[in-house]
PDB file of C-alpha atoms in Angstrom:
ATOM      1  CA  UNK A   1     -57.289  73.218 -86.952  1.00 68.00           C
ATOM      2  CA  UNK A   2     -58.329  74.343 -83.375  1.00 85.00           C
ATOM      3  CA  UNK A   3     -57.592  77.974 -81.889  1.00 88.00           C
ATOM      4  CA  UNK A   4     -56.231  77.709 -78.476  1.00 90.00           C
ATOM      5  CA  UNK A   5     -55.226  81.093 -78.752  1.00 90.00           C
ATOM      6  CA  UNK A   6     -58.596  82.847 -78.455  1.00 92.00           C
ATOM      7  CA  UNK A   7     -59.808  82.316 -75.231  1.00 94.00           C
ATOM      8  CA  UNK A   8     -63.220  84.257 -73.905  1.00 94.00           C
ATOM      9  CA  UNK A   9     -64.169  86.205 -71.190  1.00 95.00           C
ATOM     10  CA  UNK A  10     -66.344  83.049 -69.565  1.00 95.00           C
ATOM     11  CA  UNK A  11     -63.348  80.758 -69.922  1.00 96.00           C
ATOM     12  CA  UNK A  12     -61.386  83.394 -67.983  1.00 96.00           C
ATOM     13  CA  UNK A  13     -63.596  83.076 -65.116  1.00 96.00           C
ATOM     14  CA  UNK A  14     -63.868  79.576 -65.058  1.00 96.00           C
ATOM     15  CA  UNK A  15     -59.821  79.497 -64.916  1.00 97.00           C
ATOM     16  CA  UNK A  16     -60.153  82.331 -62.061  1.00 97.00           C
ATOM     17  CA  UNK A  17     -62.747  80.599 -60.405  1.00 96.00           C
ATOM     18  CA  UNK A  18     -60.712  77.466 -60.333  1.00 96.00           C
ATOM     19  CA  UNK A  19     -57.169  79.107 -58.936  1.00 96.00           C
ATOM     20  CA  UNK A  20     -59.601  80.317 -56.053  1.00 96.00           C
ATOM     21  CA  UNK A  21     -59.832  76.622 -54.477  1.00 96.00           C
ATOM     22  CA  UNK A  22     -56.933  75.190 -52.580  1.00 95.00           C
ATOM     23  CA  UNK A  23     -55.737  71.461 -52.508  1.00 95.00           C
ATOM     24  CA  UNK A  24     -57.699  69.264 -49.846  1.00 93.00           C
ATOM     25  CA  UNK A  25     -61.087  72.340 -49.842  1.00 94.00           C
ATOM     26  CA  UNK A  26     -64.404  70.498 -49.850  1.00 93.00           C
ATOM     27  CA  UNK A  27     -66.032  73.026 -52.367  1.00 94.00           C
ATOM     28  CA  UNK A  28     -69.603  73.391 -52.779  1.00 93.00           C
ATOM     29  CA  UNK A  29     -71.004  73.806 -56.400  1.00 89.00           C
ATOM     30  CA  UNK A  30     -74.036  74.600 -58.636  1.00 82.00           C
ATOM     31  CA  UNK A  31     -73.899  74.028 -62.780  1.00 80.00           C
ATOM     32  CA  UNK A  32     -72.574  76.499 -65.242  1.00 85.00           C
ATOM     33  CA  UNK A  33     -69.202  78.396 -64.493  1.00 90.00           C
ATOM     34  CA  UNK A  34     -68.833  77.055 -61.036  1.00 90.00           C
ATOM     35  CA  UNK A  35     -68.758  73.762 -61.938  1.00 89.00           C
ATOM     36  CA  UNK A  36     -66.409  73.992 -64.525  1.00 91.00           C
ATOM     37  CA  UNK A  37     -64.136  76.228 -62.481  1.00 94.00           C
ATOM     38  CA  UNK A  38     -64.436  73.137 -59.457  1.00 92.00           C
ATOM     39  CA  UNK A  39     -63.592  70.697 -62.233  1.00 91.00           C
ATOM     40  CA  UNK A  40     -60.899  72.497 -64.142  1.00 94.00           C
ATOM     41  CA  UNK A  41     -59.159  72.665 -60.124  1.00 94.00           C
ATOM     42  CA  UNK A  42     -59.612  69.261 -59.389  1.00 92.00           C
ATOM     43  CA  UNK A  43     -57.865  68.394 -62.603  1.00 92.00           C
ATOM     44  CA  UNK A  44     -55.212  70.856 -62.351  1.00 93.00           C
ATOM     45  CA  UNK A  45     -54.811  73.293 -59.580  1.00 94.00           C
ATOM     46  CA  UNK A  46     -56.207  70.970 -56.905  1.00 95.00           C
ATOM     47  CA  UNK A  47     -56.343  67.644 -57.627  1.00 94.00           C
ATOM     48  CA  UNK A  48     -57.889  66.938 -54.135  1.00 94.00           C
ATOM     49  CA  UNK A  49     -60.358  68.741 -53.756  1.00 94.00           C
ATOM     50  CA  UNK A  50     -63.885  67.098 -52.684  1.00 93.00           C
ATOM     51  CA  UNK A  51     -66.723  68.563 -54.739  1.00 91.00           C
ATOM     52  CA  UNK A  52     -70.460  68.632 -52.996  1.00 90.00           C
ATOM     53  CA  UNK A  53     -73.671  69.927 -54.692  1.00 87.00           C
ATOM     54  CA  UNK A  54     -76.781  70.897 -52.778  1.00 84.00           C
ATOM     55  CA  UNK A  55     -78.915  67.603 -54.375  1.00 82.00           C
ATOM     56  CA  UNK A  56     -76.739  65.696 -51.945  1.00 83.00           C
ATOM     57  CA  UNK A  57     -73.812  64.550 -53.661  1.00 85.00           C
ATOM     58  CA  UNK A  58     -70.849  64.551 -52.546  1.00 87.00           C
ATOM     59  CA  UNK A  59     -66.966  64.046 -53.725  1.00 88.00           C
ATOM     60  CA  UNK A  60     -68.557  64.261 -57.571  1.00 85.00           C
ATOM     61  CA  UNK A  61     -65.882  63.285 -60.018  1.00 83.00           C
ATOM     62  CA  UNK A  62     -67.609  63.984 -63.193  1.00 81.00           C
ATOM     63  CA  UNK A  63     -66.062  63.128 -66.592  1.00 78.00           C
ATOM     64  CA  UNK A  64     -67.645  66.382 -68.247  1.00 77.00           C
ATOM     65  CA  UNK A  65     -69.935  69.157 -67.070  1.00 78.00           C
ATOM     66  CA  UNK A  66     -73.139  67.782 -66.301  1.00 76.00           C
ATOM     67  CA  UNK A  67     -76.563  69.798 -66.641  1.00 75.00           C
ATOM     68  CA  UNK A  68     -77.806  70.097 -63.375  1.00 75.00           C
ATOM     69  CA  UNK A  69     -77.170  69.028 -59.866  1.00 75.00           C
ATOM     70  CA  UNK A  70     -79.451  65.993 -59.930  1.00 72.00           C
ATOM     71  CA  UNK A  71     -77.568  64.949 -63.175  1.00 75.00           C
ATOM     72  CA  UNK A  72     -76.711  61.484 -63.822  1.00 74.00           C
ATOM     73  CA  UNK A  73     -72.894  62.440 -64.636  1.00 74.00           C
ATOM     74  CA  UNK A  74     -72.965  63.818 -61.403  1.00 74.00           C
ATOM     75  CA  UNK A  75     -74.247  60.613 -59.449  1.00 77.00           C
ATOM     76  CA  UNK A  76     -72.235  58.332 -61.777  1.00 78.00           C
ATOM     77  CA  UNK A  77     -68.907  59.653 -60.268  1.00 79.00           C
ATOM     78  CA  UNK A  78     -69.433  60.153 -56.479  1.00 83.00           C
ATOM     79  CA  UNK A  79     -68.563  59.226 -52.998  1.00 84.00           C
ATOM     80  CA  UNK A  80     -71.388  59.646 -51.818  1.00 83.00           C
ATOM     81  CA  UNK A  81     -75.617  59.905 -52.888  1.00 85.00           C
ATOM     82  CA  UNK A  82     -77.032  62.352 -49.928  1.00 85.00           C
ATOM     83  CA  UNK A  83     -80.481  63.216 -49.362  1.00 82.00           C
ATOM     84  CA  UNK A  84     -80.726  67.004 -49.197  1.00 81.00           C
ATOM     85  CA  UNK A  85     -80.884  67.110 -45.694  1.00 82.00           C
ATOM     86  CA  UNK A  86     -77.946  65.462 -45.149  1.00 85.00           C
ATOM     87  CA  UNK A  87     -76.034  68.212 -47.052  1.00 83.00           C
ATOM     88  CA  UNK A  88     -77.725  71.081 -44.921  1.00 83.00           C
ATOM     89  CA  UNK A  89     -76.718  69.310 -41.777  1.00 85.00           C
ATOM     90  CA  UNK A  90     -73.590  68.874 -43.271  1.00 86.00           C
ATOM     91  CA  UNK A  91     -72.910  72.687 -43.674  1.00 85.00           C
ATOM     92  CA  UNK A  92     -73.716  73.370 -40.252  1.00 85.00           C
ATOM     93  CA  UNK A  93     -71.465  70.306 -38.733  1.00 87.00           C
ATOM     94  CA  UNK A  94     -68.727  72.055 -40.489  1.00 87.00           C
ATOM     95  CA  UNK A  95     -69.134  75.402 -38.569  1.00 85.00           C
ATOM     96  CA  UNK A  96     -70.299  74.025 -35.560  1.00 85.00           C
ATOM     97  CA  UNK A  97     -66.717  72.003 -34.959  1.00 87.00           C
ATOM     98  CA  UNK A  98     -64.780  74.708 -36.559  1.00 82.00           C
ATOM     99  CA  UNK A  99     -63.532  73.197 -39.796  1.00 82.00           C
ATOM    100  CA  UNK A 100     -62.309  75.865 -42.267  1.00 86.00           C
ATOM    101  CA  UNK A 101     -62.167  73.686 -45.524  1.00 90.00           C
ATOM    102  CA  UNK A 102     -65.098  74.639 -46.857  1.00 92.00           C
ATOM    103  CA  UNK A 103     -65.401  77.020 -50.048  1.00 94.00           C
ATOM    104  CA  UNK A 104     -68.648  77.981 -51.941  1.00 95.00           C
ATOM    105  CA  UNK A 105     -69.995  79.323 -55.385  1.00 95.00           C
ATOM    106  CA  UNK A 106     -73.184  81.797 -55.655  1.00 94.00           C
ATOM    107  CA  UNK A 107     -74.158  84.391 -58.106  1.00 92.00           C
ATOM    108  CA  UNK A 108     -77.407  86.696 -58.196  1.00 92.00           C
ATOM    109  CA  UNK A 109     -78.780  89.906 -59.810  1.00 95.00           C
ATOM    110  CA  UNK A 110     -77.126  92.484 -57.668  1.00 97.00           C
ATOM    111  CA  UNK A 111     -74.462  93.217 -55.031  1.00 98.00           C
ATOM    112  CA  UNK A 112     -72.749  95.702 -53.033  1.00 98.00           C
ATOM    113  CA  UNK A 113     -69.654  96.925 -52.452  1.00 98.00           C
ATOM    114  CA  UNK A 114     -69.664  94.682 -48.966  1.00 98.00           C
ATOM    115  CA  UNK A 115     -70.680  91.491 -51.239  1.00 98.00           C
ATOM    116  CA  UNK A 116     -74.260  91.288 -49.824  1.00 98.00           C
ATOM    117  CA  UNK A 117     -76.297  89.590 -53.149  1.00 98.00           C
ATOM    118  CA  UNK A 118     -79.872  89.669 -54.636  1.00 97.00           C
ATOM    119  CA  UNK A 119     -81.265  87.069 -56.405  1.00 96.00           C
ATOM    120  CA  UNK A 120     -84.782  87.726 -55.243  1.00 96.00           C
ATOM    121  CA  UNK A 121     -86.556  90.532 -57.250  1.00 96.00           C
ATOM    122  CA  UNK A 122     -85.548  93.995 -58.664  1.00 96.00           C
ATOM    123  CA  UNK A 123     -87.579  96.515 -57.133  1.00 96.00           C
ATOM    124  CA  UNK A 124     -90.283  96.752 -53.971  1.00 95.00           C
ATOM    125  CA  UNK A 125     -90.459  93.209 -52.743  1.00 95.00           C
ATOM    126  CA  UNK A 126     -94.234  93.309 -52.830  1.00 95.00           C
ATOM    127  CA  UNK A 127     -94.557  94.439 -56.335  1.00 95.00           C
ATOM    128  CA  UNK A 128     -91.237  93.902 -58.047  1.00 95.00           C
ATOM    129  CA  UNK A 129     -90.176  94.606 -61.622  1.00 95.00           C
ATOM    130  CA  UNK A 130     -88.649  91.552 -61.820  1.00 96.00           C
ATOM    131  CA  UNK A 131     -89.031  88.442 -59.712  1.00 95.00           C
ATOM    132  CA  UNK A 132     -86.400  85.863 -59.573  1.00 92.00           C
ATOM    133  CA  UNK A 133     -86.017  82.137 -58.492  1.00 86.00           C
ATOM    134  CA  UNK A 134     -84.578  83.295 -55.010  1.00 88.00           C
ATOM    135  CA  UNK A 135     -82.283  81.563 -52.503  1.00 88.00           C
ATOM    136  CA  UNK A 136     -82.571  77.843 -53.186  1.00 84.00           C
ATOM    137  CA  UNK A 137     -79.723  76.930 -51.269  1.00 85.00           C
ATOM    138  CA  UNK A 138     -77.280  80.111 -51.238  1.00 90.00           C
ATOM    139  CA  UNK A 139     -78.615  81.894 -48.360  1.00 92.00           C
ATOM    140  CA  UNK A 140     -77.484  78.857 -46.021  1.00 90.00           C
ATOM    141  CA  UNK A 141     -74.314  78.286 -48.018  1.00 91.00           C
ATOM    142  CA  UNK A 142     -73.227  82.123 -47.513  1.00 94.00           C
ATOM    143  CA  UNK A 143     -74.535  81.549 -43.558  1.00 92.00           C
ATOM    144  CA  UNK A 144     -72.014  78.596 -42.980  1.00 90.00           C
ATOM    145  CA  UNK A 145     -69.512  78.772 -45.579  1.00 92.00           C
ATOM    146  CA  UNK A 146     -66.811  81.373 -46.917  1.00 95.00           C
ATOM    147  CA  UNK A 147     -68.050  82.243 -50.627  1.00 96.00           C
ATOM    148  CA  UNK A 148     -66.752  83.255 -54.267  1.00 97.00           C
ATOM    149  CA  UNK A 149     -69.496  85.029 -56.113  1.00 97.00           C
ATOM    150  CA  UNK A 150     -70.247  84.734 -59.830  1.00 95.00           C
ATOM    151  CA  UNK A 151     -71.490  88.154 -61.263  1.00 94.00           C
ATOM    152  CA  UNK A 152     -71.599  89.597 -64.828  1.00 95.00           C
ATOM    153  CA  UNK A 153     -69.659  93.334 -64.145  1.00 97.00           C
ATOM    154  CA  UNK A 154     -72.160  95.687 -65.138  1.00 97.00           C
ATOM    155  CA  UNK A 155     -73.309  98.798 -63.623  1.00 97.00           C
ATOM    156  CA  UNK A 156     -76.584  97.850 -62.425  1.00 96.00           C
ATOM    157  CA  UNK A 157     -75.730  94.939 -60.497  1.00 98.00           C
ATOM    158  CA  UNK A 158     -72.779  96.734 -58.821  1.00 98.00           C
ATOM    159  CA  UNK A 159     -74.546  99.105 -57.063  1.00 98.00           C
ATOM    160  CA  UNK A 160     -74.440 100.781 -53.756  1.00 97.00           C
ATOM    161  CA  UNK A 161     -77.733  99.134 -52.153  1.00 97.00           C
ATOM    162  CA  UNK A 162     -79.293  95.612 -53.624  1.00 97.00           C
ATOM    163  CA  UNK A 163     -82.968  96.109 -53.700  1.00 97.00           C
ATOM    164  CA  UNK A 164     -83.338  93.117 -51.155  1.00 97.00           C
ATOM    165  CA  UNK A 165     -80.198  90.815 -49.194  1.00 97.00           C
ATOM    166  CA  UNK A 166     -81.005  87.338 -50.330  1.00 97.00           C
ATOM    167  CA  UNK A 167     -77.520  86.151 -49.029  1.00 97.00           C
ATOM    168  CA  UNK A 168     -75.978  88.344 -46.607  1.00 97.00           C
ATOM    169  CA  UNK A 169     -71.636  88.979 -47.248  1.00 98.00           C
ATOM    170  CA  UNK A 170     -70.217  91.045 -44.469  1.00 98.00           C
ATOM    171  CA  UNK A 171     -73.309  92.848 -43.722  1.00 97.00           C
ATOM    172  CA  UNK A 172     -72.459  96.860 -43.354  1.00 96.00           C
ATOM    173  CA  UNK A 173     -68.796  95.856 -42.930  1.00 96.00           C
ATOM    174  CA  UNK A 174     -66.887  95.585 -40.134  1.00 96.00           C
ATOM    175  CA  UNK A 175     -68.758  93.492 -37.491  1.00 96.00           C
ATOM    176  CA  UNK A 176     -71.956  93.338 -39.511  1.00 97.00           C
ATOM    177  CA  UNK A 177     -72.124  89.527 -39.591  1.00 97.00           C
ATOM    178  CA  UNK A 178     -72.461  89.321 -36.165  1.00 97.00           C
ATOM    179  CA  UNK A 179     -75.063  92.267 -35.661  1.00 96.00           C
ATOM    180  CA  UNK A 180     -77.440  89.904 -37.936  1.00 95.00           C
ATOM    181  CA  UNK A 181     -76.654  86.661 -35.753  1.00 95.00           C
ATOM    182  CA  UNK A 182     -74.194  85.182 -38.190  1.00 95.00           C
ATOM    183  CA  UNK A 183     -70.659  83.834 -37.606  1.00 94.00           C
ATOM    184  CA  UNK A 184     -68.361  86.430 -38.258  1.00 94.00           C
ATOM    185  CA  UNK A 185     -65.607  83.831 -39.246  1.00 93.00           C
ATOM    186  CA  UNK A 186     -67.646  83.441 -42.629  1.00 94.00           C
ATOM    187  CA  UNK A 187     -68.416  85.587 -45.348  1.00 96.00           C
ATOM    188  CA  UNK A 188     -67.938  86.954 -49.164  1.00 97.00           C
ATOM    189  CA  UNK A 189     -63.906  86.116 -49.793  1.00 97.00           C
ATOM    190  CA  UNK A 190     -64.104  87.396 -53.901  1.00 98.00           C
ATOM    191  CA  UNK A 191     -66.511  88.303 -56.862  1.00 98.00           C
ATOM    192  CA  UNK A 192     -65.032  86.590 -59.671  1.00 98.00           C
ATOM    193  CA  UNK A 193     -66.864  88.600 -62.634  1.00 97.00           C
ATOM    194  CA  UNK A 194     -66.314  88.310 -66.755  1.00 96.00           C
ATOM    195  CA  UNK A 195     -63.827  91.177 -65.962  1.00 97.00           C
ATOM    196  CA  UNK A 196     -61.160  90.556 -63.183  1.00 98.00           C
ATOM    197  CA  UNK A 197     -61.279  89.813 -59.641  1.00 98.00           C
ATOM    198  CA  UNK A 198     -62.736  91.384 -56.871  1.00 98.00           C
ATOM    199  CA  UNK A 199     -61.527  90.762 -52.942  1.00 98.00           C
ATOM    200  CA  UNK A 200     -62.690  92.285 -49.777  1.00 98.00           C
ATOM    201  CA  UNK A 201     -60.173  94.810 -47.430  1.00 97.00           C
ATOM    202  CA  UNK A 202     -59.535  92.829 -43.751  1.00 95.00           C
ATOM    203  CA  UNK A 203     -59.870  96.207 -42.083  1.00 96.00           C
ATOM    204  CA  UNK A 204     -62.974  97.463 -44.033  1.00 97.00           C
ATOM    205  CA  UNK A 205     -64.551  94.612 -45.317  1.00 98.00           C
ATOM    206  CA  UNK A 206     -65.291  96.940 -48.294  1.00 98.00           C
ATOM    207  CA  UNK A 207     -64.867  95.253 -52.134  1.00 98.00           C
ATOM    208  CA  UNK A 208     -61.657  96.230 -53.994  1.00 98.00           C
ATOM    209  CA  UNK A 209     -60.132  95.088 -57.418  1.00 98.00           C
ATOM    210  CA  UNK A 210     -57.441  92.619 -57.035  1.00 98.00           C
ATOM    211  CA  UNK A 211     -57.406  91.409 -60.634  1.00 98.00           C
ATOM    212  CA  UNK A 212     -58.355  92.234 -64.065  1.00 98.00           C
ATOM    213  CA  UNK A 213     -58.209  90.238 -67.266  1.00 97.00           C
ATOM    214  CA  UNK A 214     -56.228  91.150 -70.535  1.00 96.00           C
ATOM    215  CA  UNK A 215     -59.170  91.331 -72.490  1.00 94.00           C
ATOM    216  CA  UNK A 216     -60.234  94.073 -69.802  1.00 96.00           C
ATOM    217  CA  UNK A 217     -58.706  97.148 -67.946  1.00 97.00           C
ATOM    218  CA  UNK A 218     -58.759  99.643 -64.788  1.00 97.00           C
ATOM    219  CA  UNK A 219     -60.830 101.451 -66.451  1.00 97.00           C
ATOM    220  CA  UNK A 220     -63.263  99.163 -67.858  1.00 97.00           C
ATOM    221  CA  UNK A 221     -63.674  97.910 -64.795  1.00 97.00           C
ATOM    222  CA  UNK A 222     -64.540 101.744 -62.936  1.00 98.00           C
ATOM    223  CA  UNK A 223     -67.129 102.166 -65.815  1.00 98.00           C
ATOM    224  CA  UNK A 224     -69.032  98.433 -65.244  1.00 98.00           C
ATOM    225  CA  UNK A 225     -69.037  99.266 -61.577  1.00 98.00           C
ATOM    226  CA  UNK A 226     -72.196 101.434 -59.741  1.00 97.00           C
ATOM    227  CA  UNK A 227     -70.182 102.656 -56.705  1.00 98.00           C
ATOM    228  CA  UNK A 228     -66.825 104.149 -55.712  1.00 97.00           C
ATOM    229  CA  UNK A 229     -63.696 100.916 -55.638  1.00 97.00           C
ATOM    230  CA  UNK A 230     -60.234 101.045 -55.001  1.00 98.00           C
ATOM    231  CA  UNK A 231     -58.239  99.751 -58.015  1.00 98.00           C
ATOM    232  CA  UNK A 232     -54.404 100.743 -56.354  1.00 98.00           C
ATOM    233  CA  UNK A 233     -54.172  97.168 -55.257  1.00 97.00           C
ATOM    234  CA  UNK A 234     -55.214  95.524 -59.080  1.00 98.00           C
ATOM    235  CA  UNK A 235     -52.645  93.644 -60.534  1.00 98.00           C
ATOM    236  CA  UNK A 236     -53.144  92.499 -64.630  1.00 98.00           C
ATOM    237  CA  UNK A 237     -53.773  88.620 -64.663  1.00 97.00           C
ATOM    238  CA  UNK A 238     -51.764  86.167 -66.452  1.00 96.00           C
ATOM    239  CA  UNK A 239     -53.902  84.774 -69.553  1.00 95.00           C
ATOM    240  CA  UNK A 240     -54.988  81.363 -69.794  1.00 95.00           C
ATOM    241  CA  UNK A 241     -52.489  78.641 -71.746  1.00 95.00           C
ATOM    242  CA  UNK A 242     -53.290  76.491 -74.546  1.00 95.00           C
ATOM    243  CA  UNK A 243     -53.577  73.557 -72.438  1.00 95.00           C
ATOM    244  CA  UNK A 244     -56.294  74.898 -70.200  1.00 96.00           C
ATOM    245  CA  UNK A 245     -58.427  76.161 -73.186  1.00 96.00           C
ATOM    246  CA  UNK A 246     -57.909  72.622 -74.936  1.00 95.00           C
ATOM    247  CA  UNK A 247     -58.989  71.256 -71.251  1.00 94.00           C
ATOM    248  CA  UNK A 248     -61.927  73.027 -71.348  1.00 95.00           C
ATOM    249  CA  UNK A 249     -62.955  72.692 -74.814  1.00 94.00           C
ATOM    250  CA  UNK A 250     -62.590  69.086 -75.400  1.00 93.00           C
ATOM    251  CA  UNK A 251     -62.672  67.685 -71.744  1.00 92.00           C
ATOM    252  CA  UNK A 252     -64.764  69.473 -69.337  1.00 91.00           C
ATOM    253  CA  UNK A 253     -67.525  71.170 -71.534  1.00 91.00           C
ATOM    254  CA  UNK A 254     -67.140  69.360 -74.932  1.00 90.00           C
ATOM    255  CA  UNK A 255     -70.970  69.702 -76.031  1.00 89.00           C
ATOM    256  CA  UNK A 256     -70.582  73.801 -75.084  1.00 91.00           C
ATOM    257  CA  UNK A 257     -73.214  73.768 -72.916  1.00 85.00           C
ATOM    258  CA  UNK A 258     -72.171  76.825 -70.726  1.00 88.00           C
ATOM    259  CA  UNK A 259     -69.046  78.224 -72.842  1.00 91.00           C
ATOM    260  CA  UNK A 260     -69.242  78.605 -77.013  1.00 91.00           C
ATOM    261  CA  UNK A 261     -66.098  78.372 -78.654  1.00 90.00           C
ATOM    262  CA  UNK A 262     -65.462  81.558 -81.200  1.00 87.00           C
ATOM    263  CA  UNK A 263     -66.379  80.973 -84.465  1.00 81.00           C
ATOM    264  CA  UNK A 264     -63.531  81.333 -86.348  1.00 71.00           C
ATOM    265  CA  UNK A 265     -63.973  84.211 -89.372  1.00 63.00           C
TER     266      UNK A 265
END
C-alpha cells in the first residue's frame, strides 16, 4: 500500500514553490521543480493561474509534467503556440504598461545574500573551473519580472559574492536595480531551497529566513548558508498532507521524472 506519509525534501519545495503563486498570476516556468510547483498551484492553490514557458507557450495546461519546454504535453494543452520572440516581447509589454501579474522561476550555481545568481561558470570568467549552460532566458525574465529562485542550500552556493551576476536580484541592495539601468519595481521576491524559505527585507533588500521545513531547522539552515542571515523572522512550515503527496505522485509526476518516491525498507 502507498506511503503518503513520507514526503521528501524536493516535494517540499515543489509544495512551497506552488503556495508562492497567487490566483489570476501569469507565471513563467522551466521543467523540473518549477513546473511541478506551477502545476500543483493551478490545481490547488490557484486554479487560475496562466502558465507561460520561454519556447512560446502560453496558458499550458498539462496533464503531467512534461520533459522539456518544447514538449508535446506542453503544446497539447495550451492557449496559445508562440514563437520565442513573441514571449520576449511579451515580458517587456508587461513592464512597459505596468502590469504586476507576472511571477517567475530561475535557479543557478550560486547567489548572494541580495539574490543576485550565477549560472555561468565557477571561477575567472576567462578560465573557469566550471562552465555552465548560462542565461538562456533568466537574465531577461529577472530584468522584467519579479522572481522565486530554485537553489539547493549548501554553503558554496550561498556565498557572499557569486563569481559572475548572470541574473541580477536587487543589485547591492537598496537602489541597486536602478544604478544598473533596471526597473526597480522588479526583482528577487524568495529562494525557495530543499530547506525552507528565504525572503528579502523591504528596507535592506538583504535575504532573510522566513521558513524552514520539518525535516530541517534554524540551525541547519545557518550551517548550509556561506554568509551572515537573520533567522528572528523564521517561522516552522506546516508539512505537506496526504492529498498533495498522492497529487504529486500519481498525477503530476507519475513516471518520477524529477521527484523519486522513497523506497520503502
Amino acid at each position: 500500500m502507498a506511503n503518503y506519509k513520507n514526503y521528501t525534501n524536493k516535494e517540499m519545495q515543489a509544495i512551497t514553490i506552488a503556495k508562492e503563486i497567487t490566483d489570476g498570476q501569469i507565471v513563467i516556468v522551466g521543467t523540473g521543480l518549477p513546473l511541478i510547483g506551477a502545476s500543483l498551484a493551478k490545481r490547488i492553490f490557484a486554479p487560475n493561474c496562466k502558465l507561460i514557458v520561454e519556447s512560446g507557450l502560453m496558458d499550458c495546461s498539462p496533464i503531467e509534467v512534461p520533459r522539456s519546454v518544447g514538449d508535446c504535453r506542453l503544446m497539447a494543452h495550451c492557449g496559445v503556440q508562440w514563437p520565442n520572440i513573441r514571449f520576449i516581447g511579451f515580458e517587456a509589454n508587461e513592464l512597459l504598461n505596468g502590469n504586476d501579474r507576472m511571477i517567475a522561476f530561475i535557479g543557478g550555481a550560486q547567489i548572494d545574500p541580495y539574490g543576485n545568481v550565477n549560472s555561468t561558470c565557477i571561477g575567472d570568467y576567462h578560465h573557469p573551473k566550471t562552465r555552465f549552460t548560462g542565461s538562456g532566458g533568466a537574465n531577461a525574465i529577472a530584468t522584467y519580472s519579479n522572481t522565486v529562485i530554485m537553489m539547493q542550500h549548501e554553503k558554496r552556493r550561498f556565498i557572499d559574492q557569486v563569481d559572475y551576476v548572470t541574473s541580477v536580484g536587487w543589485g547591492d541592495g537598496v537602489g541597486g536595480r536602478e544604478k544598473l539601468g533596471l526597473p526597480g519595481n522588479r526583482g528577487p521576491i524568495a529562494v525557495v531551497t530543499d530547506r525552507g524559505i528565504l525572503r528579502f527585507d523591504e528596507k535592506t533588500k538583504r535575504m532573510y529566513l522566513a521558513g524552514y521545513y520539518p525535516t530541517s531547522s534554524i540551525e541547519d539552515i545557518i550551517e548550509n548558508t556561506g554568509f551572515e542571515i537573520d533567522t528572528s523572522r523564521a517561522v516552522l512550515l506546516e508539512a505537506p498532507s496526504e492529498d498533495v503527496i498522492k497529487m504529486i505522485r500519481e498525477e503530476i509526476d507519475p513516471g518520477q521524472a524529477f521527484i523519486k518516491v522513497p523506497v520503502e525498507e
